[in-house]
């Protein structure tokens, strides 16, 4: 049984499933809680996870009854069918409860993408062994956190490094994709992968584009979205309003890598997208805004100085972060101009991004996760 909550989780487990099917053929039966992207790869989808567009603690409370009902459905299913393995992919708040129930039933549990315990009060790690038997970690510094626990925890590599474009020329991408020479700026925004994130960020983004459009009248502005989000018409209308003011802004759907490669700067919501930008060596600003209550809880329990993965991996501030009240039109416009006008800042970021790539290279996450699952299913010793 596989449980995912978001498309990002489906993307990284899908190639693992392909390898498992190739080996076990008709002797493998997979049931899942997943979205439409993973559905064709499994034998049965019991719950569609696309309804879970959450963002923070407070938002999860508001949808508590829905989430609890889905958890109950999954647990009932596990009790009825008794699987050989439960694989949880990210989506920690929901999936750890599934893991706990599965372990109580006696089913081994693998979690692919570890909980961000490095960001929380240290005692949170004590609850993890009651939910998980095996951990496939995607950040190199996480493995040592589990040395004193009974969990088999292994850094498998970062799956992002497997799916990014290689052997590209940024100038060529910029010209071919945008029909834009180097003399005109391409400024792109990644507002988030969840509907609630986009609604928290989009007004400030459009206000920033309006300001930057005055300063860079020949610039092209791009807003990049996932193909799963039902806000394209709403955002397209706002883009058309700015077009009427002679500001060249377009919406691109499901073309994130081309957008990143063809941009002079990407202004990205924190999360996986910000690490993609860093690995594709494009100057970057990270932002994030959630509800006041969610942010208050986060600040109360969090131990980390940063929220962006590039900064966390480097353990220093290599790109600007605009969080909560600091995420406003004035700050966003100022930071964007500062980076666009400074070759030194851009070079410094690219140098840091090269180091991040080096830290994450050398391991194939798909192969390593497959090997862990193979051993579990065959009953081999670790």
XYZ file of C-alpha atoms in Angstrom:
382
model
C 0.000 0.000 0.000
C 1.318 3.454 -0.932
C 0.138 6.738 0.581
C 0.948 10.063 -1.064
C -0.604 13.449 -0.405
C 0.784 15.675 -3.152
C 2.020 15.454 -6.730
C 5.632 15.925 -5.594
C 5.383 12.625 -3.721
C 3.800 10.885 -6.691
C 6.624 12.087 -8.948
C 9.349 10.516 -6.837
C 7.653 7.185 -6.079
C 6.466 6.540 -9.660
C 9.883 5.455 -11.050
C 10.360 3.224 -7.998
C 7.054 1.497 -8.785
C 8.224 0.954 -12.365
C 11.337 -0.853 -11.133
C 9.308 -2.969 -8.692
C 6.858 -4.006 -11.420
C 9.720 -4.916 -13.714
C 11.131 -7.276 -11.083
C 8.035 -8.743 -9.432
C 5.691 -8.633 -12.460
C 2.307 -10.266 -11.681
C 3.433 -11.085 -8.123
C 3.068 -7.437 -7.143
C -0.239 -5.742 -6.300
C -0.234 -2.059 -5.326
C -3.092 -0.107 -3.793
C -2.705 3.609 -3.139
C -4.014 6.862 -1.809
C -2.805 9.140 -4.596
C -3.710 11.686 -7.256
C -4.272 11.289 -10.968
C -0.565 11.330 -11.830
C 0.200 8.082 -9.948
C -3.168 6.398 -10.503
C -2.188 4.672 -13.805
C 0.859 3.111 -12.085
C -1.069 1.334 -9.321
C -3.591 -1.503 -9.409
C -6.191 0.292 -7.308
C -6.686 3.843 -6.046
C -8.768 3.837 -2.857
C -8.649 7.595 -2.148
C -7.969 10.583 -4.387
C -5.459 12.765 -2.514
C -6.024 15.885 -4.628
C -8.566 17.190 -2.115
C -5.870 17.802 0.515
C -4.620 21.237 -0.560
C -3.395 22.294 2.888
C -0.701 24.757 3.834
C -0.176 25.025 7.602
C -1.229 24.004 11.091
C -4.334 26.167 11.262
C -5.519 25.112 7.803
C -5.124 21.460 8.805
C -7.309 22.087 11.856
C -10.006 23.574 9.628
C -9.993 20.385 7.538
C -9.514 18.080 10.498
C -12.768 16.188 10.036
C -12.046 15.511 6.362
C -8.489 14.366 7.083
C -9.570 12.206 10.013
C -12.250 10.550 7.891
C -9.704 9.724 5.185
C -7.234 8.382 7.758
C -9.968 6.157 9.179
C -10.781 4.866 5.694
C -7.122 4.014 5.061
C -6.697 2.261 8.436
C -9.878 0.241 7.917
C -8.565 -0.781 4.490
C -5.205 -1.838 5.947
C -6.872 -3.928 8.667
C -9.045 -5.644 6.077
C -6.374 -6.448 3.473
C -3.145 -6.964 5.473
C -0.401 -5.748 3.160
C 3.230 -6.895 3.152
C 4.468 -3.293 3.207
C 3.143 0.225 3.655
C 5.077 2.951 1.842
C 4.447 6.518 2.988
C 5.706 9.304 0.728
C 6.216 12.653 2.448
C 2.934 14.350 3.592
C 4.149 13.811 7.125
C 1.241 15.073 9.258
C -1.209 12.700 7.613
C 1.109 9.791 6.867
C 2.657 9.333 10.299
C -0.780 8.516 11.682
C -1.200 5.905 8.946
C 2.241 4.546 9.814
C 1.366 4.217 13.489
C -1.803 2.273 12.683
C 0.026 0.029 10.195
C 2.710 -0.808 12.750
C 0.037 -1.633 15.335
C -1.442 -4.079 12.821
C 2.002 -5.581 12.247
C 2.755 -4.244 8.761
C 6.282 -2.951 8.086
C 6.370 0.788 7.274
C 8.785 2.660 4.996
C 8.727 6.456 4.927
C 10.240 8.051 1.823
C 11.218 11.675 2.647
C 11.806 12.111 6.339
C 9.976 14.458 8.703
C 11.719 17.775 9.237
C 12.636 16.976 12.829
C 15.771 19.105 12.416
C 13.385 22.085 12.315
C 11.486 21.191 15.492
C 12.025 20.686 19.175
C 14.278 17.687 19.610
C 11.808 15.540 21.554
C 9.680 15.100 18.439
C 12.071 12.385 17.229
C 10.892 10.147 20.069
C 7.524 9.651 18.405
C 8.893 8.595 15.008
C 9.819 4.945 15.850
C 6.198 4.219 16.785
C 5.194 5.164 13.211
C 8.053 4.029 10.976
C 10.440 1.062 10.617
C 12.476 2.293 7.643
C 13.386 5.807 6.544
C 14.596 6.825 3.072
C 16.051 10.304 3.588
C 16.684 12.888 0.848
C 18.891 15.425 2.663
C 22.476 14.429 3.509
C 22.541 15.824 7.041
C 19.452 13.885 8.217
C 20.932 10.397 8.629
C 22.873 11.163 11.804
C 19.696 12.325 13.557
C 18.461 8.726 13.768
C 21.631 7.029 15.033
C 20.176 6.493 18.520
C 16.790 5.222 17.318
C 15.703 1.686 16.310
C 14.744 2.946 12.841
C 16.744 1.886 9.776
C 17.480 5.343 8.357
C 19.479 5.863 5.167
C 20.278 8.873 3.023
C 19.305 7.620 -0.434
C 20.093 10.728 -2.464
C 17.814 13.505 -3.627
C 15.317 12.536 -6.364
C 15.306 16.081 -7.735
C 18.755 15.528 -9.205
C 17.406 12.671 -11.372
C 14.637 14.617 -13.098
C 16.226 17.973 -13.913
C 17.322 18.916 -17.456
C 20.973 18.263 -18.244
C 23.398 19.635 -20.858
C 21.384 22.798 -21.356
C 22.487 26.246 -22.475
C 20.606 28.974 -20.632
C 21.012 31.586 -23.371
C 19.616 29.189 -25.942
C 16.664 28.299 -23.724
C 15.931 31.963 -23.114
C 15.939 32.730 -26.821
C 14.115 29.613 -28.057
C 11.504 29.551 -25.337
C 10.804 33.236 -24.832
C 12.091 34.667 -28.130
C 13.945 37.022 -25.867
C 17.525 38.197 -26.250
C 19.822 38.942 -23.324
C 19.014 42.635 -23.422
C 15.514 42.098 -21.942
C 14.974 40.722 -18.460
C 12.866 37.614 -17.820
C 11.517 37.678 -14.257
C 9.577 34.611 -13.109
C 7.444 33.711 -10.111
C 6.650 30.285 -8.653
C 3.765 31.065 -6.255
C 3.393 27.567 -4.806
C 2.148 24.058 -5.488
C -0.988 24.255 -3.341
C -4.090 26.315 -3.949
C -3.924 27.822 -0.463
C -0.305 28.902 -1.014
C -1.144 30.619 -4.276
C -4.030 32.526 -2.709
C -1.691 33.705 0.068
C 0.961 34.935 -2.362
C -0.580 35.999 -5.651
C -1.754 39.534 -4.765
C 1.718 40.552 -3.598
C 3.233 38.980 -6.716
C 0.991 40.997 -9.039
C 1.698 44.188 -7.087
C 5.422 43.493 -7.425
C 5.085 42.902 -11.174
C 3.305 46.241 -11.487
C 6.189 48.017 -9.716
C 8.899 46.176 -11.634
C 7.083 46.806 -14.922
C 7.681 50.520 -14.448
C 11.393 50.034 -13.744
C 11.913 47.395 -16.450
C 9.386 48.336 -19.172
C 10.775 45.794 -21.654
C 10.914 42.888 -19.208
C 8.870 39.705 -19.569
C 7.162 38.454 -16.393
C 6.112 34.839 -16.004
C 3.941 33.105 -13.430
C 4.495 29.332 -13.491
C 1.910 26.913 -12.121
C 1.363 23.178 -11.859
C -1.180 21.652 -14.223
C -3.192 20.389 -11.227
C -4.338 23.768 -9.930
C -7.763 25.150 -10.751
C -6.814 28.839 -10.721
C -5.490 29.321 -14.234
C -8.432 31.361 -15.542
C -8.432 33.608 -12.486
C -4.709 34.324 -12.814
C -4.912 34.633 -16.603
C -7.473 37.402 -16.173
C -5.101 39.303 -13.884
C -2.326 38.832 -16.439
C -4.548 40.290 -19.161
C -5.271 43.321 -16.948
C -1.535 43.994 -16.682
C -1.048 43.407 -20.414
C -3.467 46.273 -21.022
C -1.086 48.457 -19.011
C 1.758 47.459 -21.382
C 3.300 45.052 -18.869
C 4.289 41.805 -20.567
C 3.164 39.078 -18.146
C 2.122 35.554 -19.064
C 0.960 32.415 -17.284
C 2.799 29.176 -17.986
C 1.365 25.814 -16.879
C 3.431 22.618 -16.432
C 6.581 24.171 -17.974
C 8.489 24.997 -14.811
C 11.928 23.785 -15.884
C 11.912 25.838 -19.083
C 10.718 28.855 -17.133
C 13.527 28.500 -14.591
C 16.218 27.977 -17.230
C 15.071 30.916 -19.345
C 14.813 33.410 -16.487
C 17.236 36.020 -15.215
C 15.781 35.571 -11.738
C 13.149 33.308 -10.159
C 11.110 34.407 -7.159
C 9.917 31.181 -5.596
C 7.740 29.910 -2.801
C 9.822 27.887 -0.336
C 9.866 24.115 -0.713
C 10.998 21.770 -3.453
C 10.645 24.427 -6.162
C 13.303 26.642 -4.566
C 15.781 23.753 -4.591
C 14.977 23.098 -8.267
C 15.838 26.716 -9.053
C 19.138 26.399 -7.199
C 20.066 23.160 -8.969
C 19.286 24.794 -12.332
C 21.637 27.657 -11.372
C 19.227 30.577 -11.676
C 19.385 33.560 -9.258
C 16.719 33.177 -6.607
C 14.565 34.837 -3.960
C 12.523 32.663 -1.584
C 9.246 33.721 0.010
C 6.481 32.244 2.128
C 3.344 33.425 3.832
C 0.745 31.448 5.748
C -2.025 32.261 8.206
C -1.069 34.200 11.328
C -1.967 31.282 13.615
C 0.064 28.762 11.587
C 3.061 31.080 11.553
C 2.776 31.705 15.298
C 2.808 27.965 15.992
C 5.744 27.507 13.627
C 7.798 30.205 15.368
C 6.974 28.705 18.754
C 8.246 25.206 17.979
C 10.819 25.774 15.227
C 14.568 25.640 15.800
C 15.835 26.609 12.348
C 16.968 30.031 11.161
C 15.872 29.481 7.556
C 12.918 28.043 5.653
C 14.475 27.689 2.177
C 16.155 24.396 1.280
C 19.178 26.058 -0.379
C 19.912 27.967 2.826
C 19.243 24.931 5.030
C 21.566 22.706 2.998
C 24.333 25.329 3.019
C 23.644 26.167 6.694
C 23.885 29.854 5.844
C 21.853 32.511 4.056
C 22.888 32.232 0.421
C 19.595 33.568 -0.991
C 17.152 36.132 0.461
C 14.103 34.887 2.360
C 10.961 37.001 2.683
C 8.709 35.342 5.240
C 5.284 36.361 6.507
C 5.142 40.154 7.042
C 8.465 40.625 5.249
C 6.818 39.231 2.144
C 5.430 42.500 0.832
C 5.596 44.490 -2.398
C 8.293 46.889 -1.224
C 10.703 44.205 0.001
C 10.100 41.892 -2.939
C 10.664 44.658 -5.477
C 13.786 45.895 -3.662
C 15.395 42.427 -3.435
C 14.621 41.681 -7.068
C 16.230 44.902 -8.297
C 19.244 44.381 -6.035
C 19.957 40.955 -7.538
C 19.254 41.969 -11.146
C 21.600 44.929 -10.880
C 24.477 43.135 -9.131
C 26.641 40.637 -11.012
C 28.510 40.022 -7.747
C 25.351 38.849 -5.942
C 24.330 36.646 -8.846
C 27.791 35.073 -9.061
C 27.800 34.455 -5.306
C 24.470 32.634 -5.527
C 25.607 30.485 -8.470
C 28.765 29.558 -6.570
C 26.616 28.392 -3.633
C 24.299 26.487 -6.005
C 27.313 24.623 -7.420
C 28.196 23.521 -3.884
C 24.599 22.392 -3.256
C 24.710 20.309 -6.435
C 27.955 18.728 -5.257
C 26.462 17.926 -1.826
C 23.453 16.196 -3.411
C 25.260 14.332 -6.197
C 26.595 10.792 -6.242
C 23.498 8.829 -5.175
C 20.475 7.687 -7.163
C 17.417 7.929 -4.911
C 15.169 5.789 -7.119
C 17.655 2.912 -7.215
C 18.341 3.095 -3.487
C 14.676 3.220 -2.464
C 13.974 0.273 -4.784
C 16.768 -1.711 -3.103
C 15.343 -1.007 0.365
C 11.835 -2.087 -0.687
C 13.224 -5.175 -2.434
C 15.024 -6.239 0.735
C 11.928 -5.715 2.872
C 9.683 -7.716 0.543
C 12.214 -10.547 0.256
C 12.790 -10.606 4.016
C 16.517 -9.876 3.679
C 18.515 -8.510 6.569
C 19.816 -4.942 6.586
